[in-house]
Amino acid sequence: MDTAVDLHSPLTEDELRRLDAYWRAANYLTVGQIYLLDNPLLREPLRPEHVKPRLLGHWGTSPGLNLLYAHLNRIIVNRKLPTIFITGPGHGGPALVANTWLEGTYSELYHSVSRDETGMQRLFRQFSFPGGIPSHVAPEVPGSIHEGGELGYALSHAYGAAFDNPDLLVACVIGDGEAETGPLAGSWLSNVFLNPARDGAVLPILHLNGYKIANPTVLDRIPTDDLLDMMRGFGYQPYVVAGDDPATVHQTLAATLDRAVDEIAEIQRRARSGGPVERPRWPMIILRTPKGWTGPAVVDGKQVEGTYRAHQVPIAEVRDNPEHLAELERWLRSYRPEELFDPTGAPVAELAALPPTGDLRMSANPVTNGGRVLRDLELPDFRRYAVDVQQHGEPAVGATGVLGAWVRDIITANPHTFRLFGPDEVASNRLGAAFEVTDRAFVANRVDGDDHLSPDGRVMEVLSEHLCEGWLEGYLLTGRHGIFTSYEAFIHIVDSMVNQHAKWLKVTRGIPWREPIASLNYLLSSHVWRQDHNGFSHQDPGFIDHVVNKKAEVVRVYLPPDGNTLLSTMDHCLRSRHYINVVVAGKQPAPNWLTMDEAIQHCRRGLGIWDWASTDGGEEPDVVLACAGDVPTLETLAAADLLRQRLPELRVRVVNVVDLMRLQPPSEHPHGLPDNEFDTIFTRDKPVIFAYHGYPWLIHRLTYRRANHDNLHVRGYKEEGTTTTPFDMVMLNDLDRFHLVIDVIDRVPGLAARAAHLRQEMVDARQACRDHTREYGEDDPRVAEWRWIRETDAELRSGQ
Amino acid sequence: MDTAVDLHSPLTEDELRRLDAYWRAANYLTVGQIYLLDNPLLREPLRPEHVKPRLLGHWGTSPGLNLLYAHLNRIIVNRKLPTIFITGPGHGGPALVANTWLEGTYSELYHSVSRDETGMQRLFRQFSFPGGIPSHVAPEVPGSIHEGGELGYALSHAYGAAFDNPDLLVACVIGDGEAETGPLAGSWLSNVFLNPARDGAVLPILHLNGYKIANPTVLDRIPTDDLLDMMRGFGYQPYVVAGDDPATVHQTLAATLDRAVDEIAEIQRRARSGGPVERPRWPMIILRTPKGWTGPAVVDGKQVEGTYRAHQVPIAEVRDNPEHLAELERWLRSYRPEELFDPTGAPVAELAALPPTGDLRMSANPVTNGGRVLRDLELPDFRRYAVDVQQHGEPAVGATGVLGAWVRDIITANPHTFRLFGPDEVASNRLGAAFEVTDRAFVANRVDGDDHLSPDGRVMEVLSEHLCEGWLEGYLLTGRHGIFTSYEAFIHIVDSMVNQHAKWLKVTRGIPWREPIASLNYLLSSHVWRQDHNGFSHQDPGFIDHVVNKKAEVVRVYLPPDGNTLLSTMDHCLRSRHYINVVVAGKQPAPNWLTMDEAIQHCRRGLGIWDWASTDGGEEPDVVLACAGDVPTLETLAAADLLRQRLPELRVRVVNVVDLMRLQPPSEHPHGLPDNEFDTIFTRDKPVIFAYHGYPWLIHRLTYRRANHDNLHVRGYKEEGTTTTPFDMVMLNDLDRFHLVIDVIDRVPGLAARAAHLRQEMVDARQACRDHTREYGEDDPRVAEWRWIRETDAELRSGQ
């Protein structure tokens, strides 16, 4: 296959000259940001005090980014093709800032950084300067939907942005460092899920500049034929642009981009002319240019250009070393700034006319400020999907299954702006109703017997949490909606991606021109308590702890105890903006506690007393049984029932918590319950036995400033688990109903003596359940129903 | 290139017959485990009560695993080639258990599960049964170094096992589901780091059985030519074995394995005959066989074999559905158990003679029980590398740089059993001294100007935390030692891998035949407080919180405040066994506080009072200034100095914490400090201002059961950061010396009025520092040194 485009020269002499000048301007502005405090146009000889005292920034990747940006501008202007730019090598922040300033967007959004000498001086000074802007492609950079700190997610973000954006081209630059990461390596085959008829196009541009911080890059050092094979293997048609002579590279890159964009247009034309959609061979580009190209070749006798030494600041100690200062000045002047900027400091007219204008600027494309194009979801009234709860606890149906029907109708009502993402677990997590109206998206080979698989599917399933997360983030950041459903334990796989997204949300709250985007919604099912069949490796509720470390203004955690509360919670989440919502819910048949009206009211409060399960008669209780999570709620209600039967004089209050953040004081979280309300519910001095879904310490952390904290006793997951039965799992972690009763007996003053017999019964019941489990391989049938206690009470009383 | 091996038939009729019988036996034992409680040899007609009440397990992948295991046995016997088996599709637990029972290892380790009818019945019953064994390839399975729960790490574990094991073949089965994950996709190019002269060989076997839980797999549905290109692109020579006729597949697989192992032998012979080492084209195998092969083709009119329906239990509801029961019996009898097992239930002699014996059995290879082959490291006396601390705080050198020299000499002293792993950050984290004695391992193309790069290098650098972690885990699990050094923020990338390793360590503590392995040691540098240049995306101290959720018996966290304490801490970690040690240390020049003798004593205690920095004269203090982490320690000592100058009558006690787990009660962690000692140090009722490296809540969590907890005020990272200066970072998070002084004034009863002037000075000093930073882009020079307070006290006093 042909991998190098014919070396005809699409650029006229004049076009070449202007394109190169534009590139030089961007490079000049990049170096200026890294180095200069003042004298931005070099109107006078460079002096030490013109140079920043602390030199920060990444030069190495920047000339390549500037080159690509300039050439993509040419494509956009020639074709009126809406295009966005994903900067995988996001450390090259100054390059992107330079380009957005050149095309005017930067000054429009940050007025003081005007497109003149004063603005240029501010542009330079603010970069990596305290009170200024970060060194990476941060949210502050217009046109960015991809923070350039942690590496690995450029390509999955690009695909997420392209989904359902049929007219969009997403140019995605992938550094050869980033290409070594697992998440990036797993992203290439995203093209199996991209429908050329419905979705936009992604043009991956692998930038081989050869080195990382200290090492060569792997993809630069394997045989080129292998690299081409690899890209073909991923389903792309690779084109190589390589060189270190600017004029030659300009011509080759222009020709190659023309060809790639022509091919994309042809692919889309074919796919959109009716007929079955097949997986095309999308073009991709391998750009091999020197690291730190056009920078100083040699510094202090050591080769810099084209090596790892060009990674960050190629000339250090400029203030104190006159030779370095002279070298920097030579470097800056090599771009001939006097030809690039007019006397006011603005780009000369010829350059200013080069980039696209208005929304066609990559820095101003509306989808890169997703909130601008975001529309509310059409949400069917969730009340219509309610479980008909006739009495508390009935019927027993799985919560996520209840949700499934509603999600199905959301998909129908929002055919272009909502998708469901999951690692092959949508049906397993009981959202299979979605497949009544849509399929799993899949553009590669389909065969008879496949289950709901088509290029038009709106369920995105791939066995990669990284891809699901990256796609969804890209989808949200460009103004759409979605849900990520995953096994609870394995969502830790994307801990680090969630960190970065949370940081993005936090920072963009402070950037006035960034409009709020739809929240990132996690529906975690197959949770820790119902991984009894998969065992210990599948049991981990720690994702909640992880997200709670992020800024309170960004994070929400919900533990709806049944189907109706799950519906109400998800309705709230899908209407919300700019949050990370973590919802944990069960998929197995389980009791439903609240009617829809009760559920709505309960979710609105976030937590509340369940009078119908309490025996305190509305007065001060002897003990509070609190619970959060579906399985802990079941065990708590069974314990309350036991206590009602056996210690009817004990005043027990049952409190259920849906919105975990309500436990914190308002000073810590906007959802925090005021202290007086908290004290009213949890009392100031009575024992609270708290049955919690996850690691117990989190409840202590959330409540440690509450008056009654010292009386709080939390049961939860303590890393005890294996392949066993559901009830054995809760017993292994002392979260079972019997143990909760024991806790009550042990904690309520004066009860131990009075209830010694009951306590022993509870110990015996635990042993009996364990023995039954070990003998029969299944739970004692009496614990399958929460009401068994009532029914078998007589039996238990008799001492068996 | 040739991808299918010539269809000669290396197996004689008799060999084929026996190999197939062995495969049938393993398949029979697999199905038996999933289904049977009793009647293991089908001596009587199958009745409902012979079947488990709860059917768990994964059939789909198992026949393929059994096939490969049997064929690899043939290779091992023929060539006496030590081989281990990595089960990427680890859900196929019963397959591996079946094989280890067939070759006798299982019964040797678990006597009651003998190789006879009684044992077989126990083998069947225990599988996925409460009190029995997990359903995956868990640590309980002999020969496993790879828990099969979470997917993605098979190939990196395989390479880690092969490093420095020149005579070992690591056969690594990769499921086509797992192949979709990012971490697995990023593992193929591990061959760039494997030296055929020094290391063993990895034979990747990609098992395409076409389906996951509900979806087809991506690699099964792209064109085969693309898949072959991809594998060539990764540097492998792929061979395809495909089919659904057992006899044909047996012959093809045998021929292909012969060829692959021949090629490996030839590669190693060439590499080991002297001369430069080049990157060979290693063979790999693509095995394409039906999912659930040999299982029921159709159940209830639906195709099962070869589809996703074969993923778990292909025939459900066997107890209640007589047709299903009959189908199960037909299936079991199709393997003709009467030919496979003798009247006692043992494998017939012909089969028992087939697998290798002794340590050549893959289930008994000593490296798979790493502790058995583990030898103590040769550790140079770390005292010899001490910083010469003449007075507290001097000299200022970076802690990790101090460690570097010692690490260098560890590498020299342990040329075959110790490696350093990091994502291109070893030099950046100041461990560059290692390169005085070794290189970065790299087997692909090297060019002039590369920095310490060679096939013999013992530093493993690749821009993938997943690969570093997976390689190191594989290396440790096979009985060697190592350190993983990473930027603190990005170690979250492997949160989920750490989870799984922690679970492995926890479980293996309870398996008597598993010997303890070397600890997994993290050295996290470039930490949250010194990512001022990289900004917000690089600032996250939450990995500590993440690991603290794991079992206390497995987890250790250390925050040495300087070079000598870091040396002492790492010496302890490298001698320890079966832990996860997290060590956070700075790399920037910073004060050194303790002489080596003091450091050793301090680390032995884990925390302690620094008398020389305190003004309590050994009596009850007015306030305790506690600190953990290098930057918080600096700020605390600066605050203590300020207080000494300005409020000389205030009795201040300075406490430094190295071993974070000491803060917990002994009931929570084996390192926990007894309450009386804790109270002696932290007092029972005085304010404690705790300056902590990470998220403040962790300190509350660790101490919430302590008597003085309500007086504890913790400062730490609260997600405030950007690109700024080092001191501005601590100010943004209220961790700076001035704010600590303000905290003291606000918390010590009665001090507020007396010290109002000082308080205002502190507020002004903060503002002055901020102004200076914003103006000059660098910290006020007075805060660069911890003793500046003393020196500039007069100036401060004067009100400036």
PDB file of N, CA and C in Angstrom, chain A residues 570-625:
ATOM      1  N   MET A 570     -31.630   9.320  39.216  1.00  0.00           N
ATOM      2  CA  MET A 570     -31.052   9.463  37.882  1.00  0.00           C
ATOM      3  C   MET A 570     -31.701  10.619  37.125  1.00  0.00           C
ATOM      4  N   ASP A 571     -32.970  10.850  37.367  1.00  0.00           N
ATOM      5  CA  ASP A 571     -33.614  12.005  36.748  1.00  0.00           C
ATOM      6  C   ASP A 571     -32.899  13.282  37.168  1.00  0.00           C
ATOM      7  N   HIS A 572     -32.617  13.364  38.451  1.00  0.00           N
ATOM      8  CA  HIS A 572     -31.892  14.521  38.961  1.00  0.00           C
ATOM      9  C   HIS A 572     -30.506  14.618  38.316  1.00  0.00           C
ATOM     10  N   CYS A 573     -29.804  13.490  38.227  1.00  0.00           N
ATOM     11  CA  CYS A 573     -28.436  13.506  37.681  1.00  0.00           C
ATOM     12  C   CYS A 573     -28.425  13.940  36.221  1.00  0.00           C
ATOM     13  N   LEU A 574     -29.390  13.448  35.457  1.00  0.00           N
ATOM     14  CA  LEU A 574     -29.391  13.763  34.024  1.00  0.00           C
ATOM     15  C   LEU A 574     -29.795  15.201  33.744  1.00  0.00           C
ATOM     16  N   ARG A 575     -30.424  15.852  34.721  1.00  0.00           N
ATOM     17  CA  ARG A 575     -30.737  17.270  34.565  1.00  0.00           C
ATOM     18  C   ARG A 575     -29.604  18.151  35.067  1.00  0.00           C
ATOM     19  N   SER A 576     -28.705  17.590  35.819  1.00  0.00           N
ATOM     20  CA  SER A 576     -27.684  18.398  36.479  1.00  0.00           C
ATOM     21  C   SER A 576     -26.578  18.771  35.496  1.00  0.00           C
ATOM     22  N   ARG A 577     -25.756  19.729  35.904  1.00  0.00           N
ATOM     23  CA  ARG A 577     -24.682  20.229  35.046  1.00  0.00           C
ATOM     24  C   ARG A 577     -23.371  20.265  35.828  1.00  0.00           C
ATOM     25  N   HIS A 578     -22.304  19.870  35.128  1.00  0.00           N
ATOM     26  CA  HIS A 578     -20.947  20.159  35.601  1.00  0.00           C
ATOM     27  C   HIS A 578     -20.582  19.428  36.891  1.00  0.00           C
ATOM     28  N   TYR A 579     -21.226  18.309  37.109  1.00  0.00           N
ATOM     29  CA  TYR A 579     -20.878  17.490  38.271  1.00  0.00           C
ATOM     30  C   TYR A 579     -20.297  16.158  37.823  1.00  0.00           C
ATOM     31  N   ILE A 580     -19.749  15.465  38.798  1.00  0.00           N
ATOM     32  CA  ILE A 580     -19.512  14.034  38.665  1.00  0.00           C
ATOM     33  C   ILE A 580     -20.488  13.358  39.611  1.00  0.00           C
ATOM     34  N   ASN A 581     -21.448  12.649  39.055  1.00  0.00           N
ATOM     35  CA  ASN A 581     -22.458  11.958  39.860  1.00  0.00           C
ATOM     36  C   ASN A 581     -22.136  10.468  39.906  1.00  0.00           C
ATOM     37  N   VAL A 582     -21.946   9.965  41.088  1.00  0.00           N
ATOM     38  CA  VAL A 582     -21.708   8.528  41.242  1.00  0.00           C
ATOM     39  C   VAL A 582     -22.951   7.915  41.863  1.00  0.00           C
ATOM     40  N   VAL A 583     -23.584   7.010  41.148  1.00  0.00           N
ATOM     41  CA  VAL A 583     -24.789   6.352  41.637  1.00  0.00           C
ATOM     42  C   VAL A 583     -24.497   4.856  41.727  1.00  0.00           C
ATOM     43  N   VAL A 584     -24.712   4.287  42.899  1.00  0.00           N
ATOM     44  CA  VAL A 584     -24.498   2.864  43.083  1.00  0.00           C
ATOM     45  C   VAL A 584     -25.849   2.208  43.313  1.00  0.00           C
ATOM     46  N   ALA A 585     -26.150   1.211  42.526  1.00  0.00           N
ATOM     47  CA  ALA A 585     -27.468   0.580  42.645  1.00  0.00           C
ATOM     48  C   ALA A 585     -27.370  -0.899  42.284  1.00  0.00           C
ATOM     49  N   GLY A 586     -28.267  -1.681  42.874  1.00  0.00           N
ATOM     50  CA  GLY A 586     -28.231  -3.118  42.650  1.00  0.00           C
ATOM     51  C   GLY A 586     -28.972  -3.543  41.406  1.00  0.00           C
ATOM     52  N   LYS A 587     -28.622  -4.699  40.907  1.00  0.00           N
ATOM     53  CA  LYS A 587     -29.303  -5.225  39.736  1.00  0.00           C
ATOM     54  C   LYS A 587     -30.125  -6.464  40.064  1.00  0.00           C
ATOM     55  N   GLN A 588     -29.893  -7.069  41.192  1.00  0.00           N
ATOM     56  CA  GLN A 588     -30.586  -8.300  41.541  1.00  0.00           C
ATOM     57  C   GLN A 588     -31.985  -7.989  42.079  1.00  0.00           C
ATOM     58  N   PRO A 589     -32.903  -8.929  41.926  1.00  0.00           N
ATOM     59  CA  PRO A 589     -34.226  -8.715  42.523  1.00  0.00           C
ATOM     60  C   PRO A 589     -34.076  -8.370  44.004  1.00  0.00           C
ATOM     61  N   ALA A 590     -34.722  -7.320  44.420  1.00  0.00           N
ATOM     62  CA  ALA A 590     -34.574  -6.856  45.801  1.00  0.00           C
ATOM     63  C   ALA A 590     -35.830  -6.108  46.178  1.00  0.00           C
ATOM     64  N   PRO A 591     -36.099  -5.999  47.475  1.00  0.00           N
ATOM     65  CA  PRO A 591     -37.322  -5.334  47.913  1.00  0.00           C
ATOM     66  C   PRO A 591     -37.379  -3.883  47.454  1.00  0.00           C
ATOM     67  N   ASN A 592     -38.569  -3.442  47.124  1.00  0.00           N
ATOM     68  CA  ASN A 592     -38.795  -2.028  46.849  1.00  0.00           C
ATOM     69  C   ASN A 592     -39.549  -1.442  48.024  1.00  0.00           C
ATOM     70  N   TRP A 593     -39.005  -0.351  48.561  1.00  0.00           N
ATOM     71  CA  TRP A 593     -39.482   0.148  49.841  1.00  0.00           C
ATOM     72  C   TRP A 593     -40.479   1.280  49.726  1.00  0.00           C
ATOM     73  N   LEU A 594     -40.291   2.144  48.762  1.00  0.00           N
ATOM     74  CA  LEU A 594     -41.038   3.401  48.747  1.00  0.00           C
ATOM     75  C   LEU A 594     -41.909   3.524  47.505  1.00  0.00           C
ATOM     76  N   THR A 595     -43.089   4.067  47.685  1.00  0.00           N
ATOM     77  CA  THR A 595     -43.880   4.452  46.520  1.00  0.00           C
ATOM     78  C   THR A 595     -43.140   5.582  45.811  1.00  0.00           C
ATOM     79  N   MET A 596     -43.587   5.871  44.603  1.00  0.00           N
ATOM     80  CA  MET A 596     -42.879   6.915  43.861  1.00  0.00           C
ATOM     81  C   MET A 596     -42.964   8.256  44.562  1.00  0.00           C
ATOM     82  N   ASP A 597     -44.112   8.572  45.126  1.00  0.00           N
ATOM     83  CA  ASP A 597     -44.203   9.861  45.821  1.00  0.00           C
ATOM     84  C   ASP A 597     -43.264   9.898  47.019  1.00  0.00           C
ATOM     85  N   GLU A 598     -43.266   8.805  47.759  1.00  0.00           N
ATOM     86  CA  GLU A 598     -42.332   8.741  48.891  1.00  0.00           C
ATOM     87  C   GLU A 598     -40.888   8.837  48.412  1.00  0.00           C
ATOM     88  N   ALA A 599     -40.600   8.161  47.312  1.00  0.00           N
ATOM     89  CA  ALA A 599     -39.232   8.149  46.803  1.00  0.00           C
ATOM     90  C   ALA A 599     -38.783   9.551  46.406  1.00  0.00           C
ATOM     91  N   ILE A 600     -39.674  10.269  45.731  1.00  0.00           N
ATOM     92  CA  ILE A 600     -39.313  11.627  45.301  1.00  0.00           C
ATOM     93  C   ILE A 600     -39.024  12.507  46.506  1.00  0.00           C
ATOM     94  N   GLN A 601     -39.894  12.391  47.486  1.00  0.00           N
ATOM     95  CA  GLN A 601     -39.706  13.207  48.678  1.00  0.00           C
ATOM     96  C   GLN A 601     -38.409  12.815  49.412  1.00  0.00           C
ATOM     97  N   HIS A 602     -38.175  11.533  49.495  1.00  0.00           N
ATOM     98  CA  HIS A 602     -36.969  11.046  50.182  1.00  0.00           C
ATOM     99  C   HIS A 602     -35.717  11.522  49.452  1.00  0.00           C
ATOM    100  N   CYS A 603     -35.730  11.421  48.123  1.00  0.00           N
ATOM    101  CA  CYS A 603     -34.551  11.840  47.357  1.00  0.00           C
ATOM    102  C   CYS A 603     -34.361  13.350  47.445  1.00  0.00           C
ATOM    103  N   ARG A 604     -35.450  14.079  47.503  1.00  0.00           N
ATOM    104  CA  ARG A 604     -35.322  15.525  47.616  1.00  0.00           C
ATOM    105  C   ARG A 604     -34.632  15.880  48.923  1.00  0.00           C
ATOM    106  N   ARG A 605     -35.002  15.182  49.991  1.00  0.00           N
ATOM    107  CA  ARG A 605     -34.343  15.420  51.284  1.00  0.00           C
ATOM    108  C   ARG A 605     -32.921  14.867  51.300  1.00  0.00           C
ATOM    109  N   GLY A 606     -32.699  13.793  50.571  1.00  0.00           N
ATOM    110  CA  GLY A 606     -31.363  13.198  50.535  1.00  0.00           C
ATOM    111  C   GLY A 606     -31.155  12.174  51.620  1.00  0.00           C
ATOM    112  N   LEU A 607     -31.818  12.379  52.746  1.00  0.00           N
ATOM    113  CA  LEU A 607     -31.819  11.368  53.804  1.00  0.00           C
ATOM    114  C   LEU A 607     -33.043  11.616  54.656  1.00  0.00           C
ATOM    115  N   GLY A 608     -33.464  10.623  55.378  1.00  0.00           N
ATOM    116  CA  GLY A 608     -34.633  10.859  56.210  1.00  0.00           C
ATOM    117  C   GLY A 608     -34.995   9.661  57.055  1.00  0.00           C
ATOM    118  N   ILE A 609     -35.846   9.941  58.023  1.00  0.00           N
ATOM    119  CA  ILE A 609     -36.333   8.895  58.920  1.00  0.00           C
ATOM    120  C   ILE A 609     -37.420   8.101  58.204  1.00  0.00           C
ATOM    121  N   TRP A 610     -37.320   6.809  58.271  1.00  0.00           N
ATOM    122  CA  TRP A 610     -38.393   5.964  57.748  1.00  0.00           C
ATOM    123  C   TRP A 610     -39.297   5.572  58.934  1.00  0.00           C
ATOM    124  N   ASP A 611     -40.362   6.382  59.096  1.00  0.00           N
ATOM    125  CA  ASP A 611     -41.259   6.184  60.240  1.00  0.00           C
ATOM    126  C   ASP A 611     -41.835   4.771  60.269  1.00  0.00           C
ATOM    127  N   TRP A 612     -42.206   4.304  59.088  1.00  0.00           N
ATOM    128  CA  TRP A 612     -42.885   3.021  59.004  1.00  0.00           C
ATOM    129  C   TRP A 612     -42.004   1.862  59.451  1.00  0.00           C
ATOM    130  N   ALA A 613     -40.722   2.073  59.478  1.00  0.00           N
ATOM    131  CA  ALA A 613     -39.820   1.013  59.915  1.00  0.00           C
ATOM    132  C   ALA A 613     -39.304   1.263  61.326  1.00  0.00           C
ATOM    133  N   SER A 614     -39.692   2.416  61.888  1.00  0.00           N
ATOM    134  CA  SER A 614     -39.176   2.811  63.199  1.00  0.00           C
ATOM    135  C   SER A 614     -40.175   2.469  64.297  1.00  0.00           C
ATOM    136  N   THR A 615     -39.663   2.419  65.509  1.00  0.00           N
ATOM    137  CA  THR A 615     -40.548   2.173  66.660  1.00  0.00           C
ATOM    138  C   THR A 615     -40.357   3.251  67.719  1.00  0.00           C
ATOM    139  N   ASP A 616     -39.882   4.423  67.273  1.00  0.00           N
ATOM    140  CA  ASP A 616     -39.664   5.483  68.258  1.00  0.00           C
ATOM    141  C   ASP A 616     -40.882   6.365  68.421  1.00  0.00           C
ATOM    142  N   GLY A 617     -41.917   6.080  67.634  1.00  0.00           N
ATOM    143  CA  GLY A 617     -43.150   6.856  67.776  1.00  0.00           C
ATOM    144  C   GLY A 617     -42.938   8.343  67.630  1.00  0.00           C
ATOM    145  N   GLY A 618     -41.918   8.714  66.854  1.00  0.00           N
ATOM    146  CA  GLY A 618     -41.667  10.129  66.630  1.00  0.00           C
ATOM    147  C   GLY A 618     -40.977  10.816  67.784  1.00  0.00           C
ATOM    148  N   GLU A 619     -40.625  10.060  68.809  1.00  0.00           N
ATOM    149  CA  GLU A 619     -39.939  10.665  69.958  1.00  0.00           C
ATOM    150  C   GLU A 619     -38.457  10.308  69.924  1.00  0.00           C
ATOM    151  N   GLU A 620     -37.758  10.765  70.916  1.00  0.00           N
ATOM    152  CA  GLU A 620     -36.324  10.468  70.988  1.00  0.00           C
ATOM    153  C   GLU A 620     -36.135   8.954  71.067  1.00  0.00           C
ATOM    154  N   PRO A 621     -35.363   8.389  70.180  1.00  0.00           N
ATOM    155  CA  PRO A 621     -35.186   6.933  70.169  1.00  0.00           C
ATOM    156  C   PRO A 621     -34.107   6.480  71.159  1.00  0.00           C
ATOM    157  N   ASP A 622     -34.067   5.183  71.393  1.00  0.00           N
ATOM    158  CA  ASP A 622     -32.958   4.608  72.162  1.00  0.00           C
ATOM    159  C   ASP A 622     -31.746   4.356  71.271  1.00  0.00           C
ATOM    160  N   VAL A 623     -32.028   4.114  70.007  1.00  0.00           N
ATOM    161  CA  VAL A 623     -30.939   3.805  69.089  1.00  0.00           C
ATOM    162  C   VAL A 623     -31.394   4.194  67.679  1.00  0.00           C
ATOM    163  N   VAL A 624     -30.424   4.622  66.889  1.00  0.00           N
ATOM    164  CA  VAL A 624     -30.696   4.919  65.489  1.00  0.00           C
ATOM    165  C   VAL A 624     -30.040   3.843  64.631  1.00  0.00           C
ATOM    166  N   LEU A 625     -30.825   3.246  63.756  1.00  0.00           N
ATOM    167  CA  LEU A 625     -30.263   2.360  62.742  1.00  0.00           C
ATOM    168  C   LEU A 625     -30.220   3.133  61.428  1.00  0.00           C
TER     169      LEU A 625
END
